[in-house]
Coordinates of C-alpha atoms and ligand atoms in Angstrom, one line a residue:
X168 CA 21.3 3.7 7.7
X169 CA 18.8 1.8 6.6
X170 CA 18.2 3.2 2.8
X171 CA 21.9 2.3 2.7
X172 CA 20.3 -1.5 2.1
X173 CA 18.4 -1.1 -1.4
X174 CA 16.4 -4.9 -0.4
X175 CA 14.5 -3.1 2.5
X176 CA 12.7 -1.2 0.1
X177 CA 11.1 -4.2 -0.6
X178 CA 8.7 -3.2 2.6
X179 CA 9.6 -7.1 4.0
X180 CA 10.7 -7.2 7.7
X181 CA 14.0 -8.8 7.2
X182 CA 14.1 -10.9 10.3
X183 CA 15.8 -13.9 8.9
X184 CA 18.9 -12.0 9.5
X185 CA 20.8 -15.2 11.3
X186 CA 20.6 -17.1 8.0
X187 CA 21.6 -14.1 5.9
X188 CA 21.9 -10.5 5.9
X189 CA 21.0 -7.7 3.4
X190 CA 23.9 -5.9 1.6
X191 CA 24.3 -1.9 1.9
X192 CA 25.5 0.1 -1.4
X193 CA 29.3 0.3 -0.3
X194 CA 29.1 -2.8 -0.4
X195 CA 27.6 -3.9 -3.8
X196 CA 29.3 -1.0 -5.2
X197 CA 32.9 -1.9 -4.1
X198 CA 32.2 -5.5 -5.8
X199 CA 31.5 -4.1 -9.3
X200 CA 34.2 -1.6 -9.1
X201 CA 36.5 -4.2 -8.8
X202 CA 34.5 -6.2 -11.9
X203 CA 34.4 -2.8 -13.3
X204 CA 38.7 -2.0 -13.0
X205 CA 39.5 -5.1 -14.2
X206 CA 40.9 -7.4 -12.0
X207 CA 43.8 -10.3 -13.1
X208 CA 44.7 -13.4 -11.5
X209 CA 47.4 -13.3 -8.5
X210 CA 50.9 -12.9 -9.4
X211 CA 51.0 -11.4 -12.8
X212 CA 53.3 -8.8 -14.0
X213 CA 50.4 -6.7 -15.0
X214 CA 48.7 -3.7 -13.2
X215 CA 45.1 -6.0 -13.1
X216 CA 47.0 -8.8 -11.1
X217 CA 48.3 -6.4 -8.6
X218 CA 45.1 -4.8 -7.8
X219 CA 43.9 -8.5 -7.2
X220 CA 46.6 -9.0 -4.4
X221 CA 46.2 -5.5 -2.9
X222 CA 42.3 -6.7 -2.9
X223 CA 43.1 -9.6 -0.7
X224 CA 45.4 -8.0 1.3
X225 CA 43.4 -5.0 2.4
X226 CA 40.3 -8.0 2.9
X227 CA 43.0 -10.0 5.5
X228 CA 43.5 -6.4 7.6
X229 CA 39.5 -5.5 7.3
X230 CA 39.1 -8.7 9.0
X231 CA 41.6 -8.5 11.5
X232 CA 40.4 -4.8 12.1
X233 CA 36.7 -6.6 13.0
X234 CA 37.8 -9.5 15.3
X235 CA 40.9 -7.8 16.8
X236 CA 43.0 -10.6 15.0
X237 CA 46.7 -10.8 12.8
X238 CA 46.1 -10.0 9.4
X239 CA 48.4 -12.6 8.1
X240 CA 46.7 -15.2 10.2
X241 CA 43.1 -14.3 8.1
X242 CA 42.1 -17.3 5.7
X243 CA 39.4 -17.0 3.0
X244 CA 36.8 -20.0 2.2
X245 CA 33.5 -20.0 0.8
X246 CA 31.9 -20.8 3.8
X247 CA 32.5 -21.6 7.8
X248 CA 32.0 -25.1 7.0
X249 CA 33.9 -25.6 4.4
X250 CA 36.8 -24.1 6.6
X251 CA 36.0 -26.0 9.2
X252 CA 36.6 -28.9 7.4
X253 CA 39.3 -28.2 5.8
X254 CA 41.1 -27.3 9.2
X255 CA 39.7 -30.4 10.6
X256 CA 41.2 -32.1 8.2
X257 CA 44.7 -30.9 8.6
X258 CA 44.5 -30.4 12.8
X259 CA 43.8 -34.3 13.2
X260 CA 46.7 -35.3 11.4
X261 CA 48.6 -35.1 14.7
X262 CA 45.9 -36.9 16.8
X263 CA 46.5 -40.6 17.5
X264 CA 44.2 -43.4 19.3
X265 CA 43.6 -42.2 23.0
X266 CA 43.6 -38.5 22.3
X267 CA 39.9 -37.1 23.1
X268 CA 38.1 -33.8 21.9
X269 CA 35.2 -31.5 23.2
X270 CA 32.4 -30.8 21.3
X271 CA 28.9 -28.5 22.5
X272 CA 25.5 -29.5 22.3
X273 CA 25.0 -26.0 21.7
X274 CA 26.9 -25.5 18.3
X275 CA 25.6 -25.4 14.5
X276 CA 26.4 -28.6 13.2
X277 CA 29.6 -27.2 11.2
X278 CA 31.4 -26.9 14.6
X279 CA 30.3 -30.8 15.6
X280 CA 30.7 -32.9 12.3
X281 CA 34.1 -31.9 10.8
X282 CA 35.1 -33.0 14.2
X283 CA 33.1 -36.3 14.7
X284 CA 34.1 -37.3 11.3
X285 CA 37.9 -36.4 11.8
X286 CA 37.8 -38.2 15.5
X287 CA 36.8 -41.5 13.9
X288 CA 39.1 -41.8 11.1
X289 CA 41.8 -40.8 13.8
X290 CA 40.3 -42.9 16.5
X291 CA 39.9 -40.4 18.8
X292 CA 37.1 -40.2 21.7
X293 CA 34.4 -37.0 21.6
X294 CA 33.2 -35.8 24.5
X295 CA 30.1 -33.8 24.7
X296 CA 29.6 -30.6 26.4
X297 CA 25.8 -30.2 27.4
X298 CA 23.5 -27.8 27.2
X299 CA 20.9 -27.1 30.1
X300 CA 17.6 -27.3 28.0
X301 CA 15.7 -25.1 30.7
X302 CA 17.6 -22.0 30.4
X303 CA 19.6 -22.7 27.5
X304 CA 23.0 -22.2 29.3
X305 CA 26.6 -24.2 28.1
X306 CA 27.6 -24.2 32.0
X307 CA 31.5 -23.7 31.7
X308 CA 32.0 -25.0 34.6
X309 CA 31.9 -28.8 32.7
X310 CA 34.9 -28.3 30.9
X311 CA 37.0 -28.5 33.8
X312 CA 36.0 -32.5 33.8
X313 CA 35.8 -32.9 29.9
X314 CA 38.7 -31.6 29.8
X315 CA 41.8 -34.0 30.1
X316 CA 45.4 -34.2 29.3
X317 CA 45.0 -36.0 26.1
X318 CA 42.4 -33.9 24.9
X319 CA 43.4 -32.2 21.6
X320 CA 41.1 -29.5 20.7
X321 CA 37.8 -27.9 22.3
X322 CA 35.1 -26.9 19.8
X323 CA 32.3 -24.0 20.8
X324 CA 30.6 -21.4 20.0
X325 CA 30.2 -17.8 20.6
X326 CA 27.1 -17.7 20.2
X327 CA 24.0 -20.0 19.2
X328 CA 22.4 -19.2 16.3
X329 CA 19.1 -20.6 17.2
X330 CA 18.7 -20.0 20.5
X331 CA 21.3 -16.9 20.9
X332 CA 23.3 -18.5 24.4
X333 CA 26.7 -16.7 24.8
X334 CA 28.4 -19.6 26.5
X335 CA 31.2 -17.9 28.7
X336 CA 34.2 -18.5 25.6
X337 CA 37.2 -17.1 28.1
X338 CA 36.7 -19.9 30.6
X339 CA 36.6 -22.6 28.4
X340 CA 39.3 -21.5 26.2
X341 CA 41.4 -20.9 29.2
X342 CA 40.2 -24.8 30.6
X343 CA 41.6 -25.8 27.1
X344 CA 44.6 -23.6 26.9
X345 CA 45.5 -25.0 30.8
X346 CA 45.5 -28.4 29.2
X347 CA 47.2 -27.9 26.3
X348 CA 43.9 -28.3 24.0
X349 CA 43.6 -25.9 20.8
X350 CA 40.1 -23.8 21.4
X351 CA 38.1 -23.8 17.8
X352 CA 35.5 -20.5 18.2
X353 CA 32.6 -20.8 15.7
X354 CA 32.1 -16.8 15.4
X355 CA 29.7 -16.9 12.8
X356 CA 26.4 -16.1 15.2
X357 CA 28.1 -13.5 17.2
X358 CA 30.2 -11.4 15.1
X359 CA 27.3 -9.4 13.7
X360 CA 26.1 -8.6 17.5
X361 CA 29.1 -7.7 19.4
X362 CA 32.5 -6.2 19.7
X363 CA 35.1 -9.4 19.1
X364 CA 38.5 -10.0 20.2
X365 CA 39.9 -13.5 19.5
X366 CA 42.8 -12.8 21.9
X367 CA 40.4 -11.9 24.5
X368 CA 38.0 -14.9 23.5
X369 CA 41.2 -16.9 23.8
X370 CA 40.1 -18.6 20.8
X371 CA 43.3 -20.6 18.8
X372 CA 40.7 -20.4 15.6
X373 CA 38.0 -17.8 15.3
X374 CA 35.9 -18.3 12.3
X375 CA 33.4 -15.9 10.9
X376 CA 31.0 -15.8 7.7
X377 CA 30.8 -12.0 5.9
X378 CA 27.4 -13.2 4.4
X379 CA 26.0 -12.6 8.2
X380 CA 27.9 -9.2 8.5
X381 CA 26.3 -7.3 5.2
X382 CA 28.7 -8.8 3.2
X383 CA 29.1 -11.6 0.3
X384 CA 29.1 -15.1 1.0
X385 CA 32.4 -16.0 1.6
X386 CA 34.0 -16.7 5.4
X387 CA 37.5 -15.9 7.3
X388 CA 39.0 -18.2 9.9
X389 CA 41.6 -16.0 12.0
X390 CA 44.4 -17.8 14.0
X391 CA 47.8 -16.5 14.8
X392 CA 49.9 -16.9 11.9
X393 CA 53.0 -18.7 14.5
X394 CA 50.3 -21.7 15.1
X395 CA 49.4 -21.9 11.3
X396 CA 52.8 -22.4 10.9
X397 CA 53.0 -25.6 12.6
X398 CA 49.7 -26.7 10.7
X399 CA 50.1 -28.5 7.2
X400 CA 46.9 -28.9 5.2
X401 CA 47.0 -30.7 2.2
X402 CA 47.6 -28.7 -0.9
X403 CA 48.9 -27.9 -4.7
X404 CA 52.5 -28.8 -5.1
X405 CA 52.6 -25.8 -6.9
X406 CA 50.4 -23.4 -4.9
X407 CA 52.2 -21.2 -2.2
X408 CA 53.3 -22.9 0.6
X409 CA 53.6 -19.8 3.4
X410 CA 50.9 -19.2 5.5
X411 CA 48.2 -17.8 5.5
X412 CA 47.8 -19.2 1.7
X413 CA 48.7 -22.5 2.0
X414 CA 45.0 -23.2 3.2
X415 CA 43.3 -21.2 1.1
X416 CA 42.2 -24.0 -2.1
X417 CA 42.3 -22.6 -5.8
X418 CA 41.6 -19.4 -6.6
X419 CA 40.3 -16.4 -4.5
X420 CA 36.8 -14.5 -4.7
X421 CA 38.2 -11.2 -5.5
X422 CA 36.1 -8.9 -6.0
X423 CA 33.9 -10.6 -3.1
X424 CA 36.8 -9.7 -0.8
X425 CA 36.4 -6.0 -1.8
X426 CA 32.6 -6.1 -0.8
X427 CA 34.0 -7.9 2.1
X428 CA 36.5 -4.5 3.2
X429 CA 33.6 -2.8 2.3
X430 CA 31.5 -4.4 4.9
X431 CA 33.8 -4.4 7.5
X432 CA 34.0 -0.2 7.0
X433 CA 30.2 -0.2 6.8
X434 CA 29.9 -1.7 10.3
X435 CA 33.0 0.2 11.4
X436 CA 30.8 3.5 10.2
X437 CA 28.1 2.6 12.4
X438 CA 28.9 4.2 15.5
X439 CA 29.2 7.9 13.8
X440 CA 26.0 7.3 12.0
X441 CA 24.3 6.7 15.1
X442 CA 26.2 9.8 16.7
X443 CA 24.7 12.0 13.9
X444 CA 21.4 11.1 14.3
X445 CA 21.7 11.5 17.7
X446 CA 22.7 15.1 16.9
X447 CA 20.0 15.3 14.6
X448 CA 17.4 14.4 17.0
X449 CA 18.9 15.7 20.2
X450 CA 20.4 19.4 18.5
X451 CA 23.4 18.6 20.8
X452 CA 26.5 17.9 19.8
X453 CA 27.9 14.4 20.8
X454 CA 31.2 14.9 23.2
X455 CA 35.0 13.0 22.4
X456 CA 36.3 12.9 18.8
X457 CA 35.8 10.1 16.7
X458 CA 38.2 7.1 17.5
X459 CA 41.0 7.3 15.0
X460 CA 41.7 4.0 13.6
X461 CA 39.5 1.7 12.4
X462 CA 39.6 -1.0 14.6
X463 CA 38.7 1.7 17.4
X464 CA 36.1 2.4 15.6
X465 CA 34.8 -1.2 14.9
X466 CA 34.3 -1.8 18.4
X467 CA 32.9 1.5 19.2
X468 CA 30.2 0.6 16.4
X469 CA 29.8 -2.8 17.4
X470 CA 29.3 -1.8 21.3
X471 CA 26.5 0.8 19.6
X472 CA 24.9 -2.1 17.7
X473 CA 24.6 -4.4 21.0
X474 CA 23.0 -2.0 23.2
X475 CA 20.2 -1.3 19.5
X476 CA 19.6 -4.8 19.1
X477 CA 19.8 -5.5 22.9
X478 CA 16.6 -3.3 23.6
X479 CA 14.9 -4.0 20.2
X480 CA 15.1 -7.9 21.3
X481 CA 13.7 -7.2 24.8
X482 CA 10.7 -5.3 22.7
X483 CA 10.5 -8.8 21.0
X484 CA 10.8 -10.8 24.2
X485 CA 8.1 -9.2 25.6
X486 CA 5.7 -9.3 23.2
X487 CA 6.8 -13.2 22.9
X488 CA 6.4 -13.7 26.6
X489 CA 2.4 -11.7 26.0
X490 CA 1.4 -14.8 23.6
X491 CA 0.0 -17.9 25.5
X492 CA 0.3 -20.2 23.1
X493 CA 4.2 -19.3 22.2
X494 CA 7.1 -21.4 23.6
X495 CA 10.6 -19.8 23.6
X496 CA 13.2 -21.7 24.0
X497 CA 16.6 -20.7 26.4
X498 CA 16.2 -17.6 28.1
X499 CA 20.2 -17.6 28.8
X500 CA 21.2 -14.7 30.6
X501 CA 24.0 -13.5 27.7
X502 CA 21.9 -13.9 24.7
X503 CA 22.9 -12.5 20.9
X504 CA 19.4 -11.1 19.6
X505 CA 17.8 -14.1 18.3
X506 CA 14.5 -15.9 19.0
X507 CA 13.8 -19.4 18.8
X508 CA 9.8 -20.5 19.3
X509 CA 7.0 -22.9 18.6
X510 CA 3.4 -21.8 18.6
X511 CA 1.1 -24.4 19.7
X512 CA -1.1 -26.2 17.5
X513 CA 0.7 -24.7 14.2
X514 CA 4.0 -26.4 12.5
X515 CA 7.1 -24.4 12.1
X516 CA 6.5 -24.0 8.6
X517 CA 2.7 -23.1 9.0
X518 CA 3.8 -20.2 11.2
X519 CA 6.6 -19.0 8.9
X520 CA 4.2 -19.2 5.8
X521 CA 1.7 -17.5 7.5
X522 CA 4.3 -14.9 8.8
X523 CA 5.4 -14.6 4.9
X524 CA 1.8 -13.4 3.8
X525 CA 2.2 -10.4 6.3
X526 CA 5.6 -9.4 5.1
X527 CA 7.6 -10.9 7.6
X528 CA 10.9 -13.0 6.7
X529 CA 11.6 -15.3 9.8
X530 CA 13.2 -19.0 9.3
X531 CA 11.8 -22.6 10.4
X532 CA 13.5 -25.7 10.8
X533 CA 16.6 -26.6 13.2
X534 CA 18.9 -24.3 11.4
X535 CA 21.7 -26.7 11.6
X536 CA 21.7 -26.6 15.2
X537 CA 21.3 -30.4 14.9
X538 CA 22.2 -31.7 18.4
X539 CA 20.2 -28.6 20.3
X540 CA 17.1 -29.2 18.0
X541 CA 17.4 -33.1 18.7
X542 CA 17.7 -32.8 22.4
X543 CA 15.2 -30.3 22.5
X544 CA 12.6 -33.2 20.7
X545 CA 12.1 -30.7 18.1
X546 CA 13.4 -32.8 15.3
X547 CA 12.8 -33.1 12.1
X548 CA 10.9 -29.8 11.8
X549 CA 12.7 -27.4 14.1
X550 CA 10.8 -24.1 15.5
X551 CA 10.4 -20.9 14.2
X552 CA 13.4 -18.3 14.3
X553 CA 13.3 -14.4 14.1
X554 CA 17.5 -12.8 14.1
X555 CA 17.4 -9.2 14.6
X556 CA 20.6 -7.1 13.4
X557 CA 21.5 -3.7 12.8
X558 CA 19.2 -2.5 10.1
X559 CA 15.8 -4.0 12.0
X560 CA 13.4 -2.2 13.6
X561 CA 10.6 -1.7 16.2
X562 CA 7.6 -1.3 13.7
X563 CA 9.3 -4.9 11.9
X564 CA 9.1 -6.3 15.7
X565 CA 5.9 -5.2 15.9
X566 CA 4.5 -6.8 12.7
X567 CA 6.1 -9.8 13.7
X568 CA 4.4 -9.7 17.2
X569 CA 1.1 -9.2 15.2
X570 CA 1.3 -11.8 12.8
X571 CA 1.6 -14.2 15.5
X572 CA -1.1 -12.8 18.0
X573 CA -3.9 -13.9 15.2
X574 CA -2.4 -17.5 15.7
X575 CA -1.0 -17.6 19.4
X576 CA -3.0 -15.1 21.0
Ligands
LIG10 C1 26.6 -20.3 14.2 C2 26.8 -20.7 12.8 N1 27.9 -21.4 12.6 C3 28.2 -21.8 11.3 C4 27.4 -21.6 10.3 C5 27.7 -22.0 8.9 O1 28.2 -21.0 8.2 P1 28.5 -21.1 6.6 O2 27.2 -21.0 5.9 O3 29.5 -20.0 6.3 O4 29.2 -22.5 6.4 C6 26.2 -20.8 10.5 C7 25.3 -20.6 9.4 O5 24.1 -20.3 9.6 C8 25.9 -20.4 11.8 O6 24.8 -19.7 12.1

């Protein structure tokens, strides 16, 4: 799987995963064959026009397919925050003075300031779900006395891309749902790690970025296309009104959205390639046919990928927990893959440069995870972050673990 992603030649260790993944073949090569077939604008009597729309409309089913959602409730935007804002924008509309929303401590700052901002020009109060700075846990448990009749939307996320917490999504979305709250999922940490099902999540709006999945940079927001109905952002007068395109602004990525289906098959494959090395390494034969359709065979992948990264980060874990002078911060007991650390006596940015000159790509800083870094004291500069994902390894673990043992150990 791995020489599927022509960067890893490169002989880096990828670890900055969180911030950006790598791009496999299928990928890159189903974004210049739709350069290369010619591809028209939306709506034009010509053949190049339709192969535009049937673009985008295999894209909306290849991200339904990955988060279990309605294909005509999928809406493209260049980024999560960029959607974020724009939904923001349109949701507070209907909020007036004495309404209230919920907002984590835990969640990358494009789940907390299209909010903030959309609260005050509404004059609506925000309420702050706290994290527990010890372990690293969003207690659910808090939401049942944030949570109030006049609140109008709860914002979280699945999972923290600094310090990986899984806060426990179902709860709180049902705390919101109970209360007639909308529940706003920031997916984009998660969705690479696990299997995802909005309706399970109980998430209203469930947005994910492909650029974090081995795709392009371009993001999705799913929601049930009923409850974008009732939503009215503003728009073109002459752009299409019906949903889901009536919040998608100007002019679609196209042949992005193809590398985008591509990506989503490329993780969907990921379960059979790990069967068949399994028969390759084993000589036996691995038992049950493959799942037929392809969101069976999404989450079959996906549940593969967890239980990979799952004991690759305990590897990293451990080897973290071995170096005195290393301080990891939450130790939550549902974690995505990720690992967020200071080493003493070295900034951030000394220990990633230092890491650099060894062949090891990890981040510093707060990566937008503004409010966690603040009340964590770790402001302006942030700690150091290595993201596993699918394509990493126990020897890039391992260089990563040495690299740090000459400063930490
Ligand atoms: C958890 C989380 N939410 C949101 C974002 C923002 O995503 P985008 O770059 O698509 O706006 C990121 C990006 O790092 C993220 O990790």
């Amino acid at each position: 799987m791995r020489a599927l992603y022509p960067a890893l030649a490169d002989g880096h260790a990828y670890l900055d995963g969180a911030a950006g993944t790598q791009v496999p073949l299928p990928v890159i090569e189903a974004i210049a064959a739709a350069y290369r077939a010619g591809i028209g604008n939306l709506g034009g009597a010509f053949a190049a026009s339709a192969r535009s729309g049937a673009i985008v409309a295999a894209a909306r089913a290849a991200v339904a397919d990955l988060t279990g959602g309605t294909a005509e409730g999928v809406v493209f935007g260049p980024s999560a925050t960029a959607l974020a804002y724009r939904i923001a924008e349109a949701l507070s509309r209907a909020w007036t003075a004495g309404d209230d929303i919920v907002v984590s401590r835990l969640d990358h700052d494009s789940n907390v300031r299209p909010w903030i901002q959309a609260a005050g020009r509404a004059g609506v109060t925000v309420k702050w779900a706290e994290v527990d700075l010890v372990t690293g846990e969003l207690p659910a448990g808090q939401y049942a006395d944030l949570v109030g009749p006049r609140t109008r939307l709860v914002a979280v996320t699945a999972a923290s891309n600094a310090i990986g917490t899984r806060p426990d999504v179902p709860a709180i979305a049902r705390i919101a749902r109970d209360a007639g709250a909308l529940c706003y999922v920031d997916g984009v940490h998660a969705t690479p790690h696990v299997p995802v099902d909005v309706r399970a999540l109980g998430a209203d709006f469930y947005t994910t970025s492909a650029y974090k999945w081995s795709g392009p940079h371009l993001a999705a927001a799913v929601a049930e296309p009923w409850l974008l109905e009732t939503v009215w952002p503003d728009k073109l007068a002459p752009s299409s009104n019906a949903v889901p395109w009536r919040f998608e602004r100007g002019t679609l990525p196209f042949a992005d959205l193809a590398g985008l289906t591509a990506a989503v098959d490329h993780l969907a494959s990921l379960g059979s390639l790990s069967a068949q090395s399994a028969v390759r390494t084993s000589g036996r034969s691995v038992p049950g046919a493959s799942p037929a359709s392809r969101r069976e065979r999404v989450l079959a992948s996906m549940a593969v990928v967890e239980a990979y990264e799952s004991a690759l980060f305990a590897r990293l874990l451990g080897g973290l927990a071995e170096l005195d002078r290393v301080t990891l911060y939450g130790k939550a007991a549902r974690r995505a893959p990720t690992a967020f650390f200071s080493v003493a006596g070295h900034s951030p940015r000394a220990v990633a440069e230092h890491l650099a000159a060894r062949g090891v790509n990890a981040w510093d800083g707060d990566n937008y995870a503004y409010e966690l870094c603040t009340a964590l004291g770790l402001e302006p500069d942030g700690a150091v972050r290595a993201g596993l994902v699918h394509y990493n390894d126990a020897a890039e673990v391992d260089r990563l673990l040495a690299g740090l043992a000459e400063l930490a150990g």
